[in-house]
């Protein structure tokens, strides 16, 4: 089940996840492991990363592998996430310390922020604050992001308040939304903690606030800690809003030189069932509210990403804008039904292929064929 022949695919841009943290917490080591390359310099001194390193990572998905085994296409295309290794932040970054303003601008461009927290003890790796204290480090990073957002808001409030004083209705609505978010930031809370109406969200989203972005947390642990620490325990200890992904950057780096089979065996010997990359990507999809659907045919089996709650025409538009404009219907087979049948033809014979209209909500794992007319 694939796109109609002769229609080109648009290039679907990958998601952008910015990796942030204090210097020497293992960000660049983790980045190297994620992209399976030595593209980011990792060294034992602050500001080793000055310009952001960027790496596109194929999203591992066993469902894509199984569909490929059944269909035996000419080409297989996984979906992708782009990781951006942003230089270490320090106290005063919002005021330009440590090239902070430059680094903060890089964070502004990503879809989600992945905050790496150092938990592993190692006297050979210098900590910029002189000791390992994850709760303190998180507070430092998020304080700088909050201060940067306050600067952004104060500038906008200064421009809007004049119109609001004259009674301009739109300016008064905008000012109320801005002050609501500013109140949370003044209290040391992230902008994402504020519930906004649809109208207010449209106003605030135009500012691209750093702390309005989805956050996910990675605890960089030692090999020993990986087998003993529990995410829920760290969430409580570090006062995090969600459980962190436990990753040993050193172990992930070792996986780079191993084949997938050797990697699984190595992780198994440590009592771990999946790599840090797989766990991180799963949490990124959850945090961003995303799901995966597939197209499968003799020419290509491909994974696509769309937001949860998307209707069939929107999913069609991810493949090509013409598909959405001229959408007629979507022929779909649930992934489990497709695998159980062993082929599209058998699934169809069993009555497992459904024809869905514009009001159909995409389900994770749907295998689609879109009918359209332009």
mmCIF file of C-alpha atoms in Angstrom:
data_model
loop_
_atom_site.group_PDB
_atom_site.id
_atom_site.type_symbol
_atom_site.label_atom_id
_atom_site.label_comp_id
_atom_site.label_asym_id
_atom_site.label_seq_id
_atom_site.Cartn_x
_atom_site.Cartn_y
_atom_site.Cartn_z
ATOM 1 C CA UNK A 1 0.000 0.000 0.000
ATOM 2 C CA UNK A 2 1.807 3.095 -1.117
ATOM 3 C CA UNK A 3 1.474 6.421 -2.869
ATOM 4 C CA UNK A 4 0.100 6.359 -6.424
ATOM 5 C CA UNK A 5 2.818 5.903 -9.023
ATOM 6 C CA UNK A 6 4.136 9.010 -10.703
ATOM 7 C CA UNK A 7 3.472 11.311 -7.761
ATOM 8 C CA UNK A 8 6.635 12.684 -6.137
ATOM 9 C CA UNK A 9 7.226 12.656 -2.417
ATOM 10 C CA UNK A 10 7.861 15.962 -0.736
ATOM 11 C CA UNK A 11 10.822 15.942 1.631
ATOM 12 C CA UNK A 12 9.348 15.614 5.088
ATOM 13 C CA UNK A 13 11.512 17.569 7.506
ATOM 14 C CA UNK A 14 12.570 15.610 10.576
ATOM 15 C CA UNK A 15 11.662 16.666 14.077
ATOM 16 C CA UNK A 16 14.254 18.823 15.791
ATOM 17 C CA UNK A 17 15.278 17.902 19.348
ATOM 18 C CA UNK A 18 17.766 20.228 21.056
ATOM 19 C CA UNK A 19 20.116 18.565 23.546
ATOM 20 C CA UNK A 20 20.947 20.980 26.372
ATOM 21 C CA UNK A 21 22.705 20.826 29.717
ATOM 22 C CA UNK A 22 25.617 22.224 31.689
ATOM 23 C CA UNK A 23 29.146 21.677 30.334
ATOM 24 C CA UNK A 24 30.638 18.210 30.922
ATOM 25 C CA UNK A 25 27.385 16.371 31.597
ATOM 26 C CA UNK A 26 27.883 14.055 28.612
ATOM 27 C CA UNK A 27 25.812 15.891 25.981
ATOM 28 C CA UNK A 28 28.301 15.535 23.137
ATOM 29 C CA UNK A 29 29.108 11.927 24.046
ATOM 30 C CA UNK A 30 25.389 11.169 23.974
ATOM 31 C CA UNK A 31 24.974 13.026 20.692
ATOM 32 C CA UNK A 32 27.800 11.018 19.100
ATOM 33 C CA UNK A 33 26.138 7.810 20.215
ATOM 34 C CA UNK A 34 22.727 8.896 18.931
ATOM 35 C CA UNK A 35 23.988 9.685 15.446
ATOM 36 C CA UNK A 36 26.454 6.742 15.507
ATOM 37 C CA UNK A 37 29.293 9.038 14.530
ATOM 38 C CA UNK A 38 32.161 11.021 16.059
ATOM 39 C CA UNK A 39 30.873 14.292 14.654
ATOM 40 C CA UNK A 40 30.686 16.195 17.953
ATOM 41 C CA UNK A 41 33.910 16.831 19.835
ATOM 42 C CA UNK A 42 33.736 15.508 23.389
ATOM 43 C CA UNK A 43 36.360 16.825 25.762
ATOM 44 C CA UNK A 44 36.857 17.471 29.456
ATOM 45 C CA UNK A 45 36.463 21.264 29.462
ATOM 46 C CA UNK A 46 33.593 23.762 29.239
ATOM 47 C CA UNK A 47 32.356 25.194 25.926
ATOM 48 C CA UNK A 48 33.873 22.348 23.919
ATOM 49 C CA UNK A 49 30.771 22.694 21.699
ATOM 50 C CA UNK A 50 30.513 26.252 20.387
ATOM 51 C CA UNK A 51 28.510 25.787 17.188
ATOM 52 C CA UNK A 52 25.599 23.342 17.374
ATOM 53 C CA UNK A 53 26.251 19.913 15.886
ATOM 54 C CA UNK A 54 23.359 18.464 13.943
ATOM 55 C CA UNK A 55 22.669 14.812 13.212
ATOM 56 C CA UNK A 56 19.687 13.127 11.571
ATOM 57 C CA UNK A 57 18.807 9.816 13.226
ATOM 58 C CA UNK A 58 16.618 7.135 11.676
ATOM 59 C CA UNK A 59 13.841 6.162 14.072
ATOM 60 C CA UNK A 60 14.158 2.449 14.912
ATOM 61 C CA UNK A 61 10.791 0.708 14.505
ATOM 62 C CA UNK A 62 10.339 -3.063 14.536
ATOM 63 C CA UNK A 63 7.011 -2.642 12.743
ATOM 64 C CA UNK A 64 8.770 -1.142 9.732
ATOM 65 C CA UNK A 65 11.184 -4.097 9.726
ATOM 66 C CA UNK A 66 8.353 -6.640 9.808
ATOM 67 C CA UNK A 67 6.432 -4.900 7.022
ATOM 68 C CA UNK A 68 9.631 -4.872 4.973
ATOM 69 C CA UNK A 69 10.112 -8.614 5.481
ATOM 70 C CA UNK A 70 6.573 -9.276 4.231
ATOM 71 C CA UNK A 71 6.468 -6.858 1.297
ATOM 72 C CA UNK A 72 10.129 -7.108 0.138
ATOM 73 C CA UNK A 73 10.112 -3.621 -1.445
ATOM 74 C CA UNK A 74 12.803 -2.014 -3.592
ATOM 75 C CA UNK A 75 13.347 0.675 -0.953
ATOM 76 C CA UNK A 76 12.760 1.174 2.782
ATOM 77 C CA UNK A 77 12.488 4.668 4.288
ATOM 78 C CA UNK A 78 12.218 5.124 8.071
ATOM 79 C CA UNK A 79 11.064 8.360 9.623
ATOM 80 C CA UNK A 80 13.730 10.533 11.247
ATOM 81 C CA UNK A 81 14.536 12.869 14.135
ATOM 82 C CA UNK A 82 17.157 15.607 13.944
ATOM 83 C CA UNK A 83 19.204 16.012 17.132
ATOM 84 C CA UNK A 84 20.960 19.312 17.748
ATOM 85 C CA UNK A 85 23.866 19.292 20.225
ATOM 86 C CA UNK A 86 23.707 22.765 21.774
ATOM 87 C CA UNK A 87 26.669 24.118 23.698
ATOM 88 C CA UNK A 88 26.669 23.878 27.498
ATOM 89 C CA UNK A 89 24.810 26.616 29.335
ATOM 90 C CA UNK A 90 26.086 28.231 32.533
ATOM 91 C CA UNK A 91 24.776 30.714 35.087
ATOM 92 C CA UNK A 92 24.337 34.061 33.384
ATOM 93 C CA UNK A 93 23.667 32.585 29.930
ATOM 94 C CA UNK A 94 20.553 34.754 29.596
ATOM 95 C CA UNK A 95 22.854 37.790 29.996
ATOM 96 C CA UNK A 96 25.411 36.502 27.529
ATOM 97 C CA UNK A 97 27.710 34.574 29.863
ATOM 98 C CA UNK A 98 29.545 31.763 28.073
ATOM 99 C CA UNK A 99 28.180 32.895 24.700
ATOM 100 C CA UNK A 100 24.763 32.259 26.228
ATOM 101 C CA UNK A 101 22.692 34.448 23.906
ATOM 102 C CA UNK A 102 23.997 32.601 20.869
ATOM 103 C CA UNK A 103 23.248 29.224 22.460
ATOM 104 C CA UNK A 104 19.773 30.292 23.575
ATOM 105 C CA UNK A 105 18.906 31.282 19.999
ATOM 106 C CA UNK A 106 19.727 27.743 18.883
ATOM 107 C CA UNK A 107 17.293 26.322 21.451
ATOM 108 C CA UNK A 108 14.571 28.634 20.132
ATOM 109 C CA UNK A 109 14.606 26.813 16.784
ATOM 110 C CA UNK A 110 13.929 23.256 18.024
ATOM 111 C CA UNK A 111 10.603 21.425 18.475
ATOM 112 C CA UNK A 112 11.467 20.026 21.902
ATOM 113 C CA UNK A 113 14.207 20.402 24.497
ATOM 114 C CA UNK A 114 16.085 17.342 25.755
ATOM 115 C CA UNK A 115 17.750 18.279 29.035
ATOM 116 C CA UNK A 116 20.711 16.057 29.939
ATOM 117 C CA UNK A 117 21.371 15.801 33.671
ATOM 118 C CA UNK A 118 24.595 14.331 34.982
ATOM 119 C CA UNK A 119 24.021 11.679 37.637
ATOM 120 C CA UNK A 120 27.179 9.575 37.209
ATOM 121 C CA UNK A 121 30.071 10.154 39.648
ATOM 122 C CA UNK A 122 33.525 10.492 38.065
ATOM 123 C CA UNK A 123 36.368 12.462 39.619
ATOM 124 C CA UNK A 124 38.212 12.420 36.278
ATOM 125 C CA UNK A 125 35.437 14.405 34.559
ATOM 126 C CA UNK A 126 35.353 17.973 35.869
ATOM 127 C CA UNK A 127 31.932 19.381 36.772
ATOM 128 C CA UNK A 128 31.586 23.088 36.056
ATOM 129 C CA UNK A 129 30.048 23.621 39.533
ATOM 130 C CA UNK A 130 32.637 21.423 41.273
ATOM 131 C CA UNK A 131 30.219 18.667 42.333
ATOM 132 C CA UNK A 132 27.500 16.409 40.928
ATOM 133 C CA UNK A 133 24.058 17.699 41.921
ATOM 134 C CA UNK A 134 21.336 17.048 39.351
ATOM 135 C CA UNK A 135 18.633 19.082 41.097
ATOM 136 C CA UNK A 136 20.899 22.150 41.232
ATOM 137 C CA UNK A 137 21.917 21.711 37.584
ATOM 138 C CA UNK A 138 18.304 21.498 36.405
ATOM 139 C CA UNK A 139 17.474 24.643 38.366
ATOM 140 C CA UNK A 140 20.442 26.457 36.768
ATOM 141 C CA UNK A 141 19.435 25.539 33.217
ATOM 142 C CA UNK A 142 15.752 26.263 33.635
ATOM 143 C CA UNK A 143 16.394 29.544 35.467
ATOM 144 C CA UNK A 144 18.443 30.782 32.502
ATOM 145 C CA UNK A 145 15.722 29.738 30.066
ATOM 146 C CA UNK A 146 13.077 31.465 32.211
ATOM 147 C CA UNK A 147 15.160 34.659 32.395
ATOM 148 C CA UNK A 148 15.597 34.637 28.619
ATOM 149 C CA UNK A 149 11.832 34.235 28.156
ATOM 150 C CA UNK A 150 11.173 37.087 30.597
ATOM 151 C CA UNK A 151 13.326 39.354 28.447
ATOM 152 C CA UNK A 152 11.299 38.355 25.382
ATOM 153 C CA UNK A 153 7.997 38.938 27.162
ATOM 154 C CA UNK A 154 9.008 42.270 28.669
ATOM 155 C CA UNK A 155 9.945 43.610 25.228
ATOM 156 C CA UNK A 156 6.599 42.505 23.791
ATOM 157 C CA UNK A 157 4.647 43.846 26.773
ATOM 158 C CA UNK A 158 6.377 47.202 26.325
ATOM 159 C CA UNK A 159 5.162 47.347 22.715
ATOM 160 C CA UNK A 160 1.644 46.179 23.530
ATOM 161 C CA UNK A 161 0.845 48.143 26.697
ATOM 162 C CA UNK A 162 0.459 51.467 24.883
ATOM 163 C CA UNK A 163 -2.306 50.159 22.657
ATOM 164 C CA UNK A 164 -3.979 48.465 25.616
ATOM 165 C CA UNK A 165 -4.061 51.768 27.549
ATOM 166 C CA UNK A 166 -5.875 53.468 24.674
ATOM 167 C CA UNK A 167 -8.585 50.796 24.805
ATOM 168 C CA UNK A 168 -7.545 48.799 21.734
ATOM 169 C CA UNK A 169 -9.398 45.488 22.148
ATOM 170 C CA UNK A 170 -6.791 43.303 20.420
ATOM 171 C CA UNK A 171 -3.952 44.911 22.390
ATOM 172 C CA UNK A 172 -5.820 44.353 25.671
ATOM 173 C CA UNK A 173 -6.368 40.676 24.814
ATOM 174 C CA UNK A 174 -2.710 40.262 23.891
ATOM 175 C CA UNK A 175 -1.480 42.036 27.024
ATOM 176 C CA UNK A 176 -3.635 39.814 29.241
ATOM 177 C CA UNK A 177 -2.142 36.673 27.663
ATOM 178 C CA UNK A 178 1.404 37.988 27.980
ATOM 179 C CA UNK A 179 0.964 38.994 31.621
ATOM 180 C CA UNK A 180 -0.535 35.589 32.444
ATOM 181 C CA UNK A 181 2.605 33.844 31.192
ATOM 182 C CA UNK A 182 4.900 36.438 32.750
ATOM 183 C CA UNK A 183 3.287 35.784 36.133
ATOM 184 C CA UNK A 184 4.269 32.116 35.922
ATOM 185 C CA UNK A 185 7.823 32.936 34.868
ATOM 186 C CA UNK A 186 8.171 35.477 37.691
ATOM 187 C CA UNK A 187 7.210 32.647 40.052
ATOM 188 C CA UNK A 188 10.004 30.475 38.653
ATOM 189 C CA UNK A 189 7.688 28.231 36.622
ATOM 190 C CA UNK A 190 8.066 27.236 32.972
ATOM 191 C CA UNK A 191 5.769 28.920 30.454
ATOM 192 C CA UNK A 192 4.446 25.453 29.585
ATOM 193 C CA UNK A 193 2.822 25.299 33.032
ATOM 194 C CA UNK A 194 0.260 27.927 31.988
ATOM 195 C CA UNK A 195 -3.058 26.814 30.478
ATOM 196 C CA UNK A 196 -4.083 29.168 27.675
ATOM 197 C CA UNK A 197 -7.166 29.539 25.527
ATOM 198 C CA UNK A 198 -6.852 28.917 21.800
ATOM 199 C CA UNK A 199 -6.737 32.672 21.175
ATOM 200 C CA UNK A 200 -4.091 33.214 23.858
ATOM 201 C CA UNK A 201 -2.020 30.287 22.578
ATOM 202 C CA UNK A 202 -1.911 31.869 19.109
ATOM 203 C CA UNK A 203 -0.573 35.085 20.653
ATOM 204 C CA UNK A 204 2.056 33.441 22.861
ATOM 205 C CA UNK A 205 3.238 30.886 20.266
ATOM 206 C CA UNK A 206 4.420 33.720 18.010
ATOM 207 C CA UNK A 207 7.086 34.535 20.639
ATOM 208 C CA UNK A 208 8.730 31.070 20.408
ATOM 209 C CA UNK A 209 9.336 31.007 24.142
ATOM 210 C CA UNK A 210 12.015 28.548 25.229
ATOM 211 C CA UNK A 211 10.093 27.252 28.242
ATOM 212 C CA UNK A 212 6.842 26.838 26.298
ATOM 213 C CA UNK A 213 8.476 24.006 24.362
ATOM 214 C CA UNK A 214 7.982 20.378 25.411
ATOM 215 C CA UNK A 215 10.765 19.151 27.722
ATOM 216 C CA UNK A 216 12.106 15.646 28.122
ATOM 217 C CA UNK A 217 14.823 14.672 30.538
ATOM 218 C CA UNK A 218 17.787 12.314 30.205
ATOM 219 C CA UNK A 219 19.706 11.182 33.269
ATOM 220 C CA UNK A 220 23.264 10.308 32.237
ATOM 221 C CA UNK A 221 24.200 7.470 34.574
ATOM 222 C CA UNK A 222 27.054 5.020 35.029
ATOM 223 C CA UNK A 223 26.830 1.377 33.944
ATOM 224 C CA UNK A 224 26.248 0.349 37.562
ATOM 225 C CA UNK A 225 23.519 2.954 38.071
ATOM 226 C CA UNK A 226 21.776 1.889 34.857
ATOM 227 C CA UNK A 227 20.976 -1.473 36.401
ATOM 228 C CA UNK A 228 20.018 -0.190 39.835
ATOM 229 C CA UNK A 229 18.352 3.234 39.539
ATOM 230 C CA UNK A 230 14.654 3.583 38.737
ATOM 231 C CA UNK A 231 13.336 6.474 36.580
ATOM 232 C CA UNK A 232 10.515 7.113 39.047
ATOM 233 C CA UNK A 233 13.005 7.408 41.923
ATOM 234 C CA UNK A 234 15.106 9.939 40.007
ATOM 235 C CA UNK A 235 11.991 11.865 39.037
ATOM 236 C CA UNK A 236 11.201 12.282 42.731
ATOM 237 C CA UNK A 237 14.802 13.017 43.763
ATOM 238 C CA UNK A 238 15.335 15.604 41.021
ATOM 239 C CA UNK A 239 11.829 17.143 41.330
ATOM 240 C CA UNK A 240 11.095 16.529 37.635
ATOM 241 C CA UNK A 241 7.612 16.823 36.079
ATOM 242 C CA UNK A 242 8.113 13.477 34.299
ATOM 243 C CA UNK A 243 10.309 10.404 34.689
ATOM 244 C CA UNK A 244 13.692 10.816 32.960
ATOM 245 C CA UNK A 245 15.126 8.439 30.390
ATOM 246 C CA UNK A 246 18.060 6.631 31.993
ATOM 247 C CA UNK A 247 21.017 6.527 29.620
ATOM 248 C CA UNK A 248 24.660 5.681 30.056
ATOM 249 C CA UNK A 249 26.352 7.799 27.391
ATOM 250 C CA UNK A 250 29.464 5.617 27.678
ATOM 251 C CA UNK A 251 27.465 2.467 26.973
ATOM 252 C CA UNK A 252 25.648 4.141 24.087
ATOM 253 C CA UNK A 253 29.020 5.149 22.667
ATOM 254 C CA UNK A 254 30.223 1.543 22.867
ATOM 255 C CA UNK A 255 27.137 0.410 20.941
ATOM 256 C CA UNK A 256 28.265 2.510 17.970
ATOM 257 C CA UNK A 257 30.999 0.013 17.082
ATOM 258 C CA UNK A 258 28.711 -3.036 17.424
ATOM 259 C CA UNK A 259 26.312 -4.577 14.924
ATOM 260 C CA UNK A 260 22.598 -4.448 15.856
ATOM 261 C CA UNK A 261 22.735 -8.124 16.897
ATOM 262 C CA UNK A 262 25.873 -7.606 18.988
ATOM 263 C CA UNK A 263 24.301 -4.499 20.514
ATOM 264 C CA UNK A 264 21.208 -6.403 21.628
ATOM 265 C CA UNK A 265 23.377 -9.100 23.179
ATOM 266 C CA UNK A 266 25.496 -6.500 24.973
ATOM 267 C CA UNK A 267 22.446 -4.684 26.347
ATOM 268 C CA UNK A 268 20.949 -8.009 27.381
ATOM 269 C CA UNK A 269 24.082 -8.824 29.381
ATOM 270 C CA UNK A 270 23.505 -5.573 31.307
ATOM 271 C CA UNK A 271 19.872 -6.404 31.947
ATOM 272 C CA UNK A 272 18.669 -3.708 29.534
ATOM 273 C CA UNK A 273 16.067 -4.430 26.850
ATOM 274 C CA UNK A 274 16.452 -1.350 24.647
ATOM 275 C CA UNK A 275 19.036 1.299 23.844
ATOM 276 C CA UNK A 276 18.960 4.835 25.158
ATOM 277 C CA UNK A 277 18.175 6.064 21.633
ATOM 278 C CA UNK A 278 15.050 3.909 21.439
ATOM 279 C CA UNK A 279 13.857 5.024 24.876
ATOM 280 C CA UNK A 280 14.599 8.676 24.103
ATOM 281 C CA UNK A 281 12.752 8.604 20.769
ATOM 282 C CA UNK A 282 9.725 6.903 22.347
ATOM 283 C CA UNK A 283 9.546 9.598 25.010
ATOM 284 C CA UNK A 284 10.033 12.328 22.386
ATOM 285 C CA UNK A 285 7.030 11.006 20.444
ATOM 286 C CA UNK A 286 4.978 10.873 23.649
ATOM 287 C CA UNK A 287 5.974 14.398 24.708
ATOM 288 C CA UNK A 288 5.298 15.851 21.268
ATOM 289 C CA UNK A 289 2.046 13.911 20.827
ATOM 290 C CA UNK A 290 3.071 12.044 17.683
ATOM 291 C CA UNK A 291 2.361 8.690 16.098
ATOM 292 C CA UNK A 292 3.599 6.680 13.124
ATOM 293 C CA UNK A 293 1.692 5.400 10.111
ATOM 294 C CA UNK A 294 2.990 3.435 7.136
ATOM 295 C CA UNK A 295 2.709 3.096 3.387
ATOM 296 C CA UNK A 296 3.711 -0.256 1.929
ATOM 297 C CA UNK A 297 4.100 -1.382 -1.658
ATOM 298 C CA UNK A 298 6.547 -3.180 -3.943
ATOM 299 C CA UNK A 299 8.463 0.017 -4.687
ATOM 300 C CA UNK A 300 8.703 1.321 -1.131
ATOM 301 C CA UNK A 301 7.824 0.653 2.490
ATOM 302 C CA UNK A 302 7.935 3.869 4.462
ATOM 303 C CA UNK A 303 7.211 5.204 7.947
ATOM 304 C CA UNK A 304 5.626 8.633 8.399
ATOM 305 C CA UNK A 305 5.066 10.837 11.424
ATOM 306 C CA UNK A 306 1.877 12.766 12.184
ATOM 307 C CA UNK A 307 0.376 14.330 15.305
ATOM 308 C CA UNK A 308 -2.018 12.312 17.460
ATOM 309 C CA UNK A 309 -5.593 13.242 16.632
ATOM 310 C CA UNK A 310 -4.812 13.982 12.969
ATOM 311 C CA UNK A 311 -7.514 13.190 10.430
ATOM 312 C CA UNK A 312 -6.831 11.103 7.338
ATOM 313 C CA UNK A 313 -6.443 14.094 4.955
ATOM 314 C CA UNK A 314 -3.723 15.571 7.206
ATOM 315 C CA UNK A 315 -1.819 12.277 7.133
ATOM 316 C CA UNK A 316 -2.162 12.245 3.352
ATOM 317 C CA UNK A 317 -0.745 15.777 3.269
ATOM 318 C CA UNK A 318 2.383 14.616 5.112
ATOM 319 C CA UNK A 319 3.184 12.540 2.019
ATOM 320 C CA UNK A 320 2.258 15.181 -0.562
ATOM 321 C CA UNK A 321 0.157 18.343 -0.480
ATOM 322 C CA UNK A 322 -1.809 17.103 -3.540
ATOM 323 C CA UNK A 323 -2.967 14.096 -1.520
ATOM 324 C CA UNK A 324 -4.594 16.374 1.059
ATOM 325 C CA UNK A 325 -6.079 18.862 -1.426
ATOM 326 C CA UNK A 326 -7.752 16.165 -3.527
ATOM 327 C CA UNK A 327 -8.414 13.645 -0.765
ATOM 328 C CA UNK A 328 -11.187 11.179 -1.606
ATOM 329 C CA UNK A 329 -10.687 8.383 0.906
ATOM 330 C CA UNK A 330 -8.087 6.322 2.735
ATOM 331 C CA UNK A 331 -7.865 2.548 2.418
ATOM 332 C CA UNK A 332 -6.332 1.331 5.661
ATOM 333 C CA UNK A 333 -5.306 -1.885 7.361
ATOM 334 C CA UNK A 334 -4.381 -1.903 11.052
ATOM 335 C CA UNK A 335 -0.766 -2.978 11.524
ATOM 336 C CA UNK A 336 -1.635 -6.073 13.601
ATOM 337 C CA UNK A 337 -4.188 -7.187 10.988
ATOM 338 C CA UNK A 338 -1.637 -6.718 8.214
ATOM 339 C CA UNK A 339 0.996 -8.800 10.020
ATOM 340 C CA UNK A 340 -1.528 -11.482 10.980
ATOM 341 C CA UNK A 341 -2.669 -11.791 7.364
ATOM 342 C CA UNK A 342 0.864 -11.847 6.009
ATOM 343 C CA UNK A 343 0.064 -9.653 3.010
ATOM 344 C CA UNK A 344 -2.214 -6.866 1.818
ATOM 345 C CA UNK A 345 -4.119 -9.255 -0.441
ATOM 346 C CA UNK A 346 -4.951 -11.702 2.358
ATOM 347 C CA UNK A 347 -5.893 -8.855 4.720
ATOM 348 C CA UNK A 348 -8.288 -7.591 2.056
ATOM 349 C CA UNK A 349 -9.772 -11.075 1.575
ATOM 350 C CA UNK A 350 -10.384 -11.274 5.328
ATOM 351 C CA UNK A 351 -12.236 -7.967 5.270
ATOM 352 C CA UNK A 352 -9.533 -6.178 7.237
ATOM 353 C CA UNK A 353 -9.051 -3.370 4.714
ATOM 354 C CA UNK A 354 -11.359 -0.486 5.535
ATOM 355 C CA UNK A 355 -12.299 2.553 3.460
ATOM 356 C CA UNK A 356 -12.255 5.674 5.611
ATOM 357 C CA UNK A 357 -13.338 9.229 4.836
ATOM 358 C CA UNK A 358 -12.194 12.708 5.814
ATOM 359 C CA UNK A 359 -13.416 12.334 9.380
ATOM 360 C CA UNK A 360 -11.258 9.298 10.174
ATOM 361 C CA UNK A 361 -8.766 9.774 13.018
ATOM 362 C CA UNK A 362 -5.393 8.196 12.234
ATOM 363 C CA UNK A 363 -4.343 5.341 14.517
ATOM 364 C CA UNK A 364 -0.759 4.474 15.378
ATOM 365 C CA UNK A 365 0.442 1.757 12.990
ATOM 366 C CA UNK A 366 -2.170 2.289 10.275
ATOM 367 C CA UNK A 367 -1.012 1.090 6.859
ATOM 368 C CA UNK A 368 -2.521 3.476 4.316
ATOM 369 C CA UNK A 369 -3.279 3.789 0.638
ATOM 370 C CA UNK A 370 -4.713 7.235 -0.159
ATOM 371 C CA UNK A 371 -7.179 7.850 -2.978
ATOM 372 C CA UNK A 372 -7.207 11.396 -4.288
ATOM 373 C CA UNK A 373 -8.120 13.493 -7.292
ATOM 374 C CA UNK A 374 -6.401 16.764 -8.261
#
